[in-house]
Coordinates of C-alpha atoms in Angstrom, one line a residue:
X1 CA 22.9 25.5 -30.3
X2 CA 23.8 25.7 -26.6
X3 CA 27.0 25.5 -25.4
X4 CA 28.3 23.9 -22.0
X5 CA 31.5 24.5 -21.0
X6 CA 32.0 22.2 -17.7
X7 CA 35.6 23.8 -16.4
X8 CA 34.7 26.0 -13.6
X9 CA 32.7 28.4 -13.5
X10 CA 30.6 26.3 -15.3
X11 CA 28.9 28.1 -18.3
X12 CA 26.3 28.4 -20.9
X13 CA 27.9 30.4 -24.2
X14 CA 30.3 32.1 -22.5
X15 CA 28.0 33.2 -19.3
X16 CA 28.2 32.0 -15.7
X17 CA 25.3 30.1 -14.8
X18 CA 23.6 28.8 -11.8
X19 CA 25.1 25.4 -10.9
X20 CA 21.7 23.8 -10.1
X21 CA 20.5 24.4 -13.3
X22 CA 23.1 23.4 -15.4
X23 CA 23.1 19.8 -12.7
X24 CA 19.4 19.3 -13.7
X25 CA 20.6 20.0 -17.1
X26 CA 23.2 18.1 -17.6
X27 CA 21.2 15.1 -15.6
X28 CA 18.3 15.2 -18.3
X29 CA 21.5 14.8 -21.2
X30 CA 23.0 12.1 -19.5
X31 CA 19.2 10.3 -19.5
X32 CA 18.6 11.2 -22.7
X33 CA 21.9 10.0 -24.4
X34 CA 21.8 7.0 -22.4
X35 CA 24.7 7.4 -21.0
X36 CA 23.6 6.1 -17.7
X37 CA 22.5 3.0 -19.0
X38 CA 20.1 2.0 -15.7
X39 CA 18.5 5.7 -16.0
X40 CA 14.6 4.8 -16.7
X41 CA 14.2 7.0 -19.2
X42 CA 13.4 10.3 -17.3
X43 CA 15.0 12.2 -14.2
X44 CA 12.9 11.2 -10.3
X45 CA 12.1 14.2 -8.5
X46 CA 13.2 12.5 -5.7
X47 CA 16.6 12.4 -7.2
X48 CA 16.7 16.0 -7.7
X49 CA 15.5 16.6 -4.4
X50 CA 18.2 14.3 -2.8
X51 CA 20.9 15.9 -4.7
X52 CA 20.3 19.6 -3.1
X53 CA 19.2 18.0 0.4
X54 CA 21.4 20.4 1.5
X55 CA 20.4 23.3 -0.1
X56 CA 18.9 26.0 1.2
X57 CA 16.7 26.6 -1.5
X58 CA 13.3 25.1 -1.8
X59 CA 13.1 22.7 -4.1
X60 CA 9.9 23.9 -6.2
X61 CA 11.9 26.9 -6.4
X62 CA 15.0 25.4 -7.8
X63 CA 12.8 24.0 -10.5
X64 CA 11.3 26.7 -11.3
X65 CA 15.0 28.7 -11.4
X66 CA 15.9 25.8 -13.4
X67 CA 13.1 25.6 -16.0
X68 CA 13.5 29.8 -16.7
X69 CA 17.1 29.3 -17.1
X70 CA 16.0 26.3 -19.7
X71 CA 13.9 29.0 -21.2
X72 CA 16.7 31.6 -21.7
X73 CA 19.2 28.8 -23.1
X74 CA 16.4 27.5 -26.0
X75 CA 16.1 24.0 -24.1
X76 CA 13.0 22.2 -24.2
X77 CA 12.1 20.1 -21.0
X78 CA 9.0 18.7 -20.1
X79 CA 7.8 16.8 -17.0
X80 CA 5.7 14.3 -16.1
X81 CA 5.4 10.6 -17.3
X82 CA 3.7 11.5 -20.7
X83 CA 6.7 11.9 -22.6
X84 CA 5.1 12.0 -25.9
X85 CA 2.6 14.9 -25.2
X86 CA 3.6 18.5 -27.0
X87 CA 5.3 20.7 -24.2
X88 CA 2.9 23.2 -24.9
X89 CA -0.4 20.9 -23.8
X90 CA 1.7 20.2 -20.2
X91 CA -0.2 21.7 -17.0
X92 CA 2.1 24.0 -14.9
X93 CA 0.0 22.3 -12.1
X94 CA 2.5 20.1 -10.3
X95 CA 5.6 20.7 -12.4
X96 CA 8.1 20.4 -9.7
X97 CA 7.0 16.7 -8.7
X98 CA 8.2 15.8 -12.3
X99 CA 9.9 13.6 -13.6
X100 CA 11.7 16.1 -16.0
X101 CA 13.0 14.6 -19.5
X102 CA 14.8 16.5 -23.0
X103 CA 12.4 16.8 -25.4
X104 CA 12.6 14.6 -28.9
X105 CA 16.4 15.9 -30.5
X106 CA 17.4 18.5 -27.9
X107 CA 19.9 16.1 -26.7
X108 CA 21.4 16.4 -29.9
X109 CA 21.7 20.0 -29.7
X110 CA 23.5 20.1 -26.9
X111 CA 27.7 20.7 -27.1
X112 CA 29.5 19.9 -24.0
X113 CA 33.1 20.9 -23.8
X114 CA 35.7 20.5 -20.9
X115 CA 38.5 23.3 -21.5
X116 CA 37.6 23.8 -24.7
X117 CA 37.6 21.0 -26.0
X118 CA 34.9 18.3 -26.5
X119 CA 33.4 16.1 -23.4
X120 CA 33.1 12.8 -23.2
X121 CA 29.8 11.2 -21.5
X122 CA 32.7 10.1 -18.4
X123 CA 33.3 13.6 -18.1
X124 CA 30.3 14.6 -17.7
X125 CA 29.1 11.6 -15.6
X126 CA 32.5 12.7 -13.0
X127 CA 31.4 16.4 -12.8
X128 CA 27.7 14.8 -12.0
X129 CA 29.8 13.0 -9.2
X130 CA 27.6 9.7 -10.4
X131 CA 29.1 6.7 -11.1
X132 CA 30.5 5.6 -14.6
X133 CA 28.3 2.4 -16.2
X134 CA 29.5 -1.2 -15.3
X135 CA 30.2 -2.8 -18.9
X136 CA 27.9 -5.7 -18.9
X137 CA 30.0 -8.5 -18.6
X138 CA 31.6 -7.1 -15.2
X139 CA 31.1 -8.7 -12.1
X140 CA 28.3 -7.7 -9.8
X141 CA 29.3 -5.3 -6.7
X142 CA 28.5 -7.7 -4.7
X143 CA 27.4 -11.5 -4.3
X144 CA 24.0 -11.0 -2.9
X145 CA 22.8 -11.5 0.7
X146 CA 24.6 -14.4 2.3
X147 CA 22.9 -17.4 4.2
X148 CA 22.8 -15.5 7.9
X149 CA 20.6 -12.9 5.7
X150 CA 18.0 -15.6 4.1
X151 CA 17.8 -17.2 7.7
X152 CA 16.4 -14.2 9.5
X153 CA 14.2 -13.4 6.4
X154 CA 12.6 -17.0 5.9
X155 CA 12.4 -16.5 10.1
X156 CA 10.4 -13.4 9.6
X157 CA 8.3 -13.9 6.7
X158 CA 7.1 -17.1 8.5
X159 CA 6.6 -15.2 11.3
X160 CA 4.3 -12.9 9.1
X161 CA 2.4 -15.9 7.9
X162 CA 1.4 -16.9 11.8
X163 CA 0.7 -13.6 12.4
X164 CA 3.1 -12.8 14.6
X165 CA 4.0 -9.6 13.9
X166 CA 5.9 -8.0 16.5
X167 CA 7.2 -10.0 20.0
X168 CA 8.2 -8.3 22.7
X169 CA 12.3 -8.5 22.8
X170 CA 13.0 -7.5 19.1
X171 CA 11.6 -11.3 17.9
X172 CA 8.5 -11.2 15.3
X173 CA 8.1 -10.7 11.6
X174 CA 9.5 -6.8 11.9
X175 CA 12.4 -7.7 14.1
X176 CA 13.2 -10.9 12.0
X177 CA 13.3 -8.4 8.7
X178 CA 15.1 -5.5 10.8
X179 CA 17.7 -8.5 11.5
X180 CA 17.9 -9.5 7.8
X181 CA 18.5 -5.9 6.7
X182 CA 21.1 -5.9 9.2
X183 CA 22.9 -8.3 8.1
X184 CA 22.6 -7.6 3.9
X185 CA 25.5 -7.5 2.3
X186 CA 24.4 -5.1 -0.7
X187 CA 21.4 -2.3 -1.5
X188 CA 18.9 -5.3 -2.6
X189 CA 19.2 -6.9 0.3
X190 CA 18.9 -4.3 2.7
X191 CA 15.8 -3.0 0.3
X192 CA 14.0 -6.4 -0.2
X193 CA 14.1 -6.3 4.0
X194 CA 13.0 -2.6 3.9
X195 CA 9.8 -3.6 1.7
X196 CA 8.9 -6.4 3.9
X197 CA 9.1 -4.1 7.0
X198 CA 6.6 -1.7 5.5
X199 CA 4.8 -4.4 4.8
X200 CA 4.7 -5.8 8.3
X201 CA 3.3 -2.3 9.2
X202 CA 0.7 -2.0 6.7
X203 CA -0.4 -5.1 8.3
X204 CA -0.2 -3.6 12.1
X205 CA -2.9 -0.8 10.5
X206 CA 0.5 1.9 11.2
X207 CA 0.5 4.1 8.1
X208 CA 2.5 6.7 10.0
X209 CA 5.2 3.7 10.7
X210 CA 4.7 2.5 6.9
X211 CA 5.5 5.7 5.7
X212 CA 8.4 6.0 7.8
X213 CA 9.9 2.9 6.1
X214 CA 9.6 3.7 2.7
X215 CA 11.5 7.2 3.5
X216 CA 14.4 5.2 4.5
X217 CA 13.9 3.0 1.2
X218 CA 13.4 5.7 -1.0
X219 CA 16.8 7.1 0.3
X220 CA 19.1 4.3 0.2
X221 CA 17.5 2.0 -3.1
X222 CA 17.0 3.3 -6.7
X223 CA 15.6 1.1 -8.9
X224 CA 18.3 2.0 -11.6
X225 CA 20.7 0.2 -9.5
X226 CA 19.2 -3.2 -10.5
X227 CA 16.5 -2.7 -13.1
X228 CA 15.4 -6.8 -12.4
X229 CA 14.9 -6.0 -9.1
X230 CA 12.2 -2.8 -10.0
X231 CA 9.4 -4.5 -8.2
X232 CA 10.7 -3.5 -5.5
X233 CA 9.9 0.1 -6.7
X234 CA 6.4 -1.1 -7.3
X235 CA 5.2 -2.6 -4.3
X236 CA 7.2 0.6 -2.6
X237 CA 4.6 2.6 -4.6
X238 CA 1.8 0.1 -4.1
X239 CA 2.3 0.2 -0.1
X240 CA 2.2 4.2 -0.6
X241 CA -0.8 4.0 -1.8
X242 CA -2.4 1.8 0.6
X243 CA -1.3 4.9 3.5
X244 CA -3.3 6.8 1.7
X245 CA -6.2 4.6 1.5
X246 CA -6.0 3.9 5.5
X247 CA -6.2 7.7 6.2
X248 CA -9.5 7.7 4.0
X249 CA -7.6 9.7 0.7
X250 CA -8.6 7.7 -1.6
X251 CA -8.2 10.1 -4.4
X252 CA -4.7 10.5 -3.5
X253 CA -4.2 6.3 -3.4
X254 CA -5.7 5.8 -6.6
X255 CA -3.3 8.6 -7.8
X256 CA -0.2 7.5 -6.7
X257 CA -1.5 3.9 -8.1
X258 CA -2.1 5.2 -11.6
X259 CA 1.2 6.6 -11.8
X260 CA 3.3 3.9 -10.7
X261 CA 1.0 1.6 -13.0
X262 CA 2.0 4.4 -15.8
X263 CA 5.9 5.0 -14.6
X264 CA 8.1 3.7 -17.3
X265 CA 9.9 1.7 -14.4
X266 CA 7.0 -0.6 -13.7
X267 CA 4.3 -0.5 -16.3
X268 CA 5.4 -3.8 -17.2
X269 CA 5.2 -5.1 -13.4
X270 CA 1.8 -4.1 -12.5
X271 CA 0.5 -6.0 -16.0
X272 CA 2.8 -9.2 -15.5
X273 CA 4.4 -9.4 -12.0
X274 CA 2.3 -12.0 -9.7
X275 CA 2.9 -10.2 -6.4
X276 CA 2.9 -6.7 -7.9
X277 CA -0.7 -7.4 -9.7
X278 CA -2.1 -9.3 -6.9
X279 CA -1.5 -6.3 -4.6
X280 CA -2.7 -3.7 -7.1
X281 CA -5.8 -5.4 -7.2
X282 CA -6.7 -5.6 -3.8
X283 CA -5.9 -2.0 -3.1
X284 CA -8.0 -0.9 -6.3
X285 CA -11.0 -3.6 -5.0
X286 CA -10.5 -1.7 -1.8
X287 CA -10.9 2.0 -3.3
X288 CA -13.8 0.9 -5.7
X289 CA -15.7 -0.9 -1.9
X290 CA -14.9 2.9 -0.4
X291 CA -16.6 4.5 -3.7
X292 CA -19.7 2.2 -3.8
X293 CA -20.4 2.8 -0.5
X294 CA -19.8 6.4 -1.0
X295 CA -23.7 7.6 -0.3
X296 CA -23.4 11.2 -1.9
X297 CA -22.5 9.2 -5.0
X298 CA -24.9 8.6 -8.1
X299 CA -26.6 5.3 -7.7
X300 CA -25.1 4.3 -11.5
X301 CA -21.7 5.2 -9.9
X302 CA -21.9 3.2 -7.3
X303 CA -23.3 0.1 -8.8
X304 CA -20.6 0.5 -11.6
X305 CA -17.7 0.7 -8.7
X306 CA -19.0 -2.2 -6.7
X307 CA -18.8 -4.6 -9.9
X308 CA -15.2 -3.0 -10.3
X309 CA -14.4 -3.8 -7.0
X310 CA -16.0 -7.3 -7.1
X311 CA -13.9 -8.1 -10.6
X312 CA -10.6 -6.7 -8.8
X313 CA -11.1 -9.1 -5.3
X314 CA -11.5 -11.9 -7.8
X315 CA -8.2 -10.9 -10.1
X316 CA -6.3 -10.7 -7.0
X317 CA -7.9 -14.2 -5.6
X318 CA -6.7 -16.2 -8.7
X319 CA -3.0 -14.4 -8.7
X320 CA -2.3 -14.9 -5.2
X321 CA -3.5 -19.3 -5.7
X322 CA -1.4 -19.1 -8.7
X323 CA 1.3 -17.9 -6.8
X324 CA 1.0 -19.7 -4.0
X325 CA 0.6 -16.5 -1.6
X326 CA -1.8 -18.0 0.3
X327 CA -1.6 -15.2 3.0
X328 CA -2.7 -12.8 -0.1
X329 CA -5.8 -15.6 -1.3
X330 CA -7.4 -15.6 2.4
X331 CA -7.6 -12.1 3.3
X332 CA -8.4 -11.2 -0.3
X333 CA -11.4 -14.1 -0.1
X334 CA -12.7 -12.9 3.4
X335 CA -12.6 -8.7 1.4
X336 CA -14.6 -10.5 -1.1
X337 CA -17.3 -12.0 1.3
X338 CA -17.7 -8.8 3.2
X339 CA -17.8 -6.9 0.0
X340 CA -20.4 -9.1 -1.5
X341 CA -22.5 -9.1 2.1
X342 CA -21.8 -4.6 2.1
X343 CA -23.2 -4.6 -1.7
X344 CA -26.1 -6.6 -0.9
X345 CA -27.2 -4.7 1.7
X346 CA -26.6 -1.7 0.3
X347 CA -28.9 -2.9 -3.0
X348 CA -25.6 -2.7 -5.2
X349 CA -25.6 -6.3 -6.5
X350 CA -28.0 -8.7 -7.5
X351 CA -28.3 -12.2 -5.9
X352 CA -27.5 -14.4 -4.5
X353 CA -26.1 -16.7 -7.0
X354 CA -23.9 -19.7 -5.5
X355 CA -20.8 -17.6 -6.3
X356 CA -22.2 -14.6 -4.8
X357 CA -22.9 -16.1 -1.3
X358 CA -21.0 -14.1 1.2
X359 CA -20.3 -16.7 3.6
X360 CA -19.1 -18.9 1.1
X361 CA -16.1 -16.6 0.7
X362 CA -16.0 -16.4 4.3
X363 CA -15.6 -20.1 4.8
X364 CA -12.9 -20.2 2.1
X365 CA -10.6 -17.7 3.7
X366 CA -10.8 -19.7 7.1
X367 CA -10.3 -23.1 5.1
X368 CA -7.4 -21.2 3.3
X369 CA -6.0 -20.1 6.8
X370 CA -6.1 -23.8 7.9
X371 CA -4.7 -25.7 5.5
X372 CA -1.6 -23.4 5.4
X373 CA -0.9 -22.6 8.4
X374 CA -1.7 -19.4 8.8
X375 CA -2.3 -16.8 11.4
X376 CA -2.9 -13.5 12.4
X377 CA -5.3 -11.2 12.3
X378 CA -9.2 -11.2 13.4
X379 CA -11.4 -9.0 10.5
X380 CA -12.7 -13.0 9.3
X381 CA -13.9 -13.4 12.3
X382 CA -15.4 -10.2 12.9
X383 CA -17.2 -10.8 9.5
X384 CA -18.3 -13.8 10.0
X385 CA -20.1 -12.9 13.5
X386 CA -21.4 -9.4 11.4
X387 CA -23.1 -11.1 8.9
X388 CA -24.7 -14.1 10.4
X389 CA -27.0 -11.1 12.7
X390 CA -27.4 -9.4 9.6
X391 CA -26.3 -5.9 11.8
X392 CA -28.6 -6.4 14.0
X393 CA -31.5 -3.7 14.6
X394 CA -31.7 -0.9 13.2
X395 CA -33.5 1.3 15.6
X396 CA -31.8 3.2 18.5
X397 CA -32.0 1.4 21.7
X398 CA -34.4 -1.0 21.2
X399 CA -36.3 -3.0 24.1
X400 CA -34.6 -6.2 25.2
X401 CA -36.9 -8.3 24.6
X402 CA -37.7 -7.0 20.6
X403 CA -33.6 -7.2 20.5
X404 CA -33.9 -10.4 21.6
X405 CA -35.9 -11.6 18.7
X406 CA -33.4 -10.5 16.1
X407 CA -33.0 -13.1 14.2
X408 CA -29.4 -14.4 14.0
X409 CA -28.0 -17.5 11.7
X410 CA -26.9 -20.6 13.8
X411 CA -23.6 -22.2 13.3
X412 CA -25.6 -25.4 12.4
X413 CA -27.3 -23.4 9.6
X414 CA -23.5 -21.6 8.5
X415 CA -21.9 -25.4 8.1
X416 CA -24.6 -26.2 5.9
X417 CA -24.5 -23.6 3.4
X418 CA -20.9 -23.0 3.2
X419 CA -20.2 -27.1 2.6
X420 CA -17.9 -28.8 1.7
X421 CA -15.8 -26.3 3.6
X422 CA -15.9 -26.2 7.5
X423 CA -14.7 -23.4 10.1
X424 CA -12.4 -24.4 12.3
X425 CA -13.6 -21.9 15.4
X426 CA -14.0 -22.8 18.9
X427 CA -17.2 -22.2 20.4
X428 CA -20.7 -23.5 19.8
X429 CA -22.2 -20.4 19.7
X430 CA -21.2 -16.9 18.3
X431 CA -20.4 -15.3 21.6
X432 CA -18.3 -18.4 22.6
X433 CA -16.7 -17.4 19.0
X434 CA -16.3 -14.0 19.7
X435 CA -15.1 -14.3 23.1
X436 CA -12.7 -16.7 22.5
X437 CA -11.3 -14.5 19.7
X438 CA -11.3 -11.3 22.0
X439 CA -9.7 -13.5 24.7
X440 CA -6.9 -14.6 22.2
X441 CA -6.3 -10.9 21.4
X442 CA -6.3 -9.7 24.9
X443 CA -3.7 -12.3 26.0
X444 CA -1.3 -11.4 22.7
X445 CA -1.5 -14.4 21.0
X446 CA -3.2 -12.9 17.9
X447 CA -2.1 -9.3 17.3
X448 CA -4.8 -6.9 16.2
X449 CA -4.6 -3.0 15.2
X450 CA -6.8 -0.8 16.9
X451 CA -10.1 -1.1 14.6
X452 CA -10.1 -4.8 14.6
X453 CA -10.0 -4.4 18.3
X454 CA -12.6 -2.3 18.5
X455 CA -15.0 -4.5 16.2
X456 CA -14.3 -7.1 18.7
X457 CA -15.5 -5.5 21.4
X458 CA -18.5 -4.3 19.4
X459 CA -19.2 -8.4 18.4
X460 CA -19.0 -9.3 22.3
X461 CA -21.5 -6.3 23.6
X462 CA -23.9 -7.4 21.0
X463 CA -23.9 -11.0 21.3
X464 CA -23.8 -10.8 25.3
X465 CA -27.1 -8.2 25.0
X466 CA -28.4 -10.5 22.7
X467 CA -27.8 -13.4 25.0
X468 CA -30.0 -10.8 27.4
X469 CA -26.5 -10.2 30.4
X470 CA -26.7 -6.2 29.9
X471 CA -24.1 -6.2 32.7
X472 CA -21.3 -8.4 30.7
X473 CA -22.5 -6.2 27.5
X474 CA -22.0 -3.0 29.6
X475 CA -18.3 -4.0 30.3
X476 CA -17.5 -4.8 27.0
X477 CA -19.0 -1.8 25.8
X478 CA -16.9 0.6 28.5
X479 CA -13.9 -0.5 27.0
X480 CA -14.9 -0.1 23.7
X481 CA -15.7 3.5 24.3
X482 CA -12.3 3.9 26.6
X483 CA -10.5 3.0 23.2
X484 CA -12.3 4.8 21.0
X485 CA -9.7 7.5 20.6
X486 CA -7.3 5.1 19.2
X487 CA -9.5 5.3 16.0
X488 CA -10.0 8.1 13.2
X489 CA -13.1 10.4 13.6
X490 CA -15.2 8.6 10.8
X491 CA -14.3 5.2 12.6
X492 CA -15.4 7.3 16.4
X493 CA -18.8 8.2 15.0
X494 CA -19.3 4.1 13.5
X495 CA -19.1 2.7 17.0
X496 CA -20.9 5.5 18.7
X497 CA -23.6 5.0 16.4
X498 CA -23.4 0.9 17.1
X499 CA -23.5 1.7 20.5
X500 CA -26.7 3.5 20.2
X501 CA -28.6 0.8 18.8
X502 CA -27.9 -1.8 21.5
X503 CA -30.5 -1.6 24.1
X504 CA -29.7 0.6 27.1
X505 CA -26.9 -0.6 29.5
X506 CA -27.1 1.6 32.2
X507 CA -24.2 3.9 33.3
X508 CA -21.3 1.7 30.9

């Protein structure tokens, strides 16, 4: 039966021991016990690693120190967010990112004394430096964000909604939610404002900036503060995720989503939280697109991931109507179009039934954008002018004339099929569309990342060459290639490759 004596030097039966271990020790007893009553049932790794920021050891090492010490004392600890699997079936792999919990009745095994004499969970919780458990009928710390702080946030989220995501002059959704965090008047607050700005930067297409963001979350917000305010955890974790998937790892996004859907903090969330579930769905629809399209993959694979992705786009569709995030329902309804038109191409899906028309989904995310308002952006667009050419030719530089010919969809033939829903774009013909929409970018009154940009560009050279004026398809084309290393490698080699199979332009 292990004895800790707290008094310093602090010590295991009699012996001076290291004080990181017998922290991480003492930690896991307090979560076990439940003598932290907001403690989710196991010990982060990103608490551990908070707590010896200042260390100079590394913190795998510290572990690892800790878990031999464990050993010596007769502790058992496990790790990871299967607390129910034997310790002996747990893989070494990956030990260090936890979380760490006391196995079943070691807890229990435990003595703690302070000179002598027996501890009580406040003692232990004071030598921990962490604070003592508000009894349940206290008052809050704090009354919540005040009016000033709901003003700027209602001010940025609409912003958000228009698209307007950052203004020159600190004004914009991200300036409107730096503002709000500003002004919050407890850890909520300032963390509901810290969400929204990653947010705003997933958006922007800036993982690097998203990331950023969630470091300064993940240091100032625990979700044990306020257990009714975990979602914020979850879309912390969900956002994650999505960095991942925007620097093409999708094995690491669907990891981190599996085990934030698993964490005993937000299991719960991601299978009954609107917002939380709407988002999960698009990101998995996202990774199962990436994974059907995935050419070195089996055929049965693919087919079976591009049904997954298909049944996740819809999921996500009827949470966000039913939640009234109409945002969420139009750029999850133009993903589903695009998806459908990718599949089809690519032989993945049967059709096309009425509900598997591309377009149609199309038309709905520009009726959705419409109705409410909404803004920002251009990848409906770009989709729409995609698909009506059908990619165009296949064949590397083709004569003018034979490019010519490609047939392309009219506008006229669109509004029929897509009834009773209408676009609302400006232009009688597609390059009237897509210069209008480039024009609109180039001038800052929509605000585009650097691939939607790019597309854009792509949309105008074709339609121009198509229109048979190689030397307006030639400009837009130079500046296409200009900005092409704004763009990943995978996203270089697309365009290059689009490029080739316009006809030639000369020196662009």
């Amino acid at each position: 039966m292990p004895r800790i004596e707290l008094s310093a030097p602090v010590r295991v039966d009699g012996r001076p021991v290291s004080p990181q271990s017998a922290w991480l020790l003492l930690r896991l007893w307090v979560v076990a016990t439940g003598a932290d009553p907001h403690s989710p049932g196991w010990l982060r790794a990103a608490e551990v690693r908070e707590h010896f920021a200042r260390a100079r050891s590394n913190p795998r090492m510290l572990v690892s120190r800790a878990f031999a010490d464990f050993a010596r004392w007769g502790i058992r600890v496990g790790w990871g967010t299967q607390v129910d699997r034997p310790l002996s079936m747990l893989s070494l792999a990956g030990r260090s990112r936890g979380p760490f919990w006391l196995a079943a009745g070691e807890a229990k095994r435990i003595r703690i004394t302070l000179e002598g004499k027996g501890a009580t969970a406040a003692d232990v919780l004071q030598w921990l430096d962490l604070p003592r458990p508000v009894p349940a009928d206290a008052t809050p710390l704090a009354d919540g964000p005040d009016a000033a702080y709901w003003h700027a946030w209602g001010g940025a989220k609409a912003d958000m909604q228009r698209g307007r995501l950052m203004v020159a002059g600190g004004e914009g959704a991200l300036g409107g939610y730096r503002k709000a965090q500003a002004l919050a008047g407890d850890a909520y607050g300032a963390a509901l404002a810290l969400v929204q700005q990653a947010m705003v930067w997933r958006r922007a297409g800036n993982a690097d900036a998203a990331r950023a963001v969630l470091a300064e979350l993940d240091a100032q917000w625990r979700d044990e503060q306020a257990p009714e305010h975990a979602w914020l955890g979850a879309m912390a974790a969900i956002v994650s995720a999505w960095c991942a998937y925007a620097d093409r790892n999708i094995l690491v996004a669907r990891q981190i989503l599996r085990e934030a859907s698993t964490d005993g903090r937000w299991a719960l969330l991601f299978q009954h939280h609107p917002r939380v579930r709407c988002e999960a769905s698009n990101l998995l629809a996202l990774i199962h697109r990436a994974e059907a399209l995935d050419d070195a993959a089996a055929p049965a694979e693919r087919q079976q991931s591009a049904v997954r992705a298909v049944a996740h786009y819809r999921q996500a569709l009827a949470l966000a109507c039913e939640s009234e995030l109409f945002d969420a329902a139009a750029s999850t309804a133009s993903n589903l179009g695009w998806s459908l038109w990718l599949f089809r191409r690519s032989g993945l899906v049967r059709g096309p039934t009425r509900n598997e028309r591309p377009l149609r989904w199309i038309a709905l995310a520009d009726a959705l954008t419409q109705q409410h308002g909404l803004g920002g952006g251009s990848w409906n667009t770009i989709y729409l002018l995609r698909m009506v050419r059908d990619g165009g030719p296949p064949d590397a530089h083709p004569e003018l004339a034979a490019f010519r010919r490609w047939p392309v969809t009219s506008p006229a033939q669109v509004a029929r099929e897509v009834k009773p829903m209408q676009f609302a774009h400006r232009g009688d013909t597609w390059l009237a569309i897509a210069g209008t929409q480039l024009a609109e970018v180039d001038a800052g009154r929509i605000q585009v990342d650097a691939l939607q940009r790019a597309n854009l560009l792509l949309e105008v050279a074709w339609y121009e060459a198509h229109q048979g004026d190689l030397a307006r398809a030639a400009q837009a084309a130079t500046r296409l290639r200009r900005r092409l290393r704004e763009l990943m490698p995978v996203d270089r080699e697309f365009f290059r490759a689009a490029l080739r199979r316009l006809p030639e332009l000369g020196k662009a």
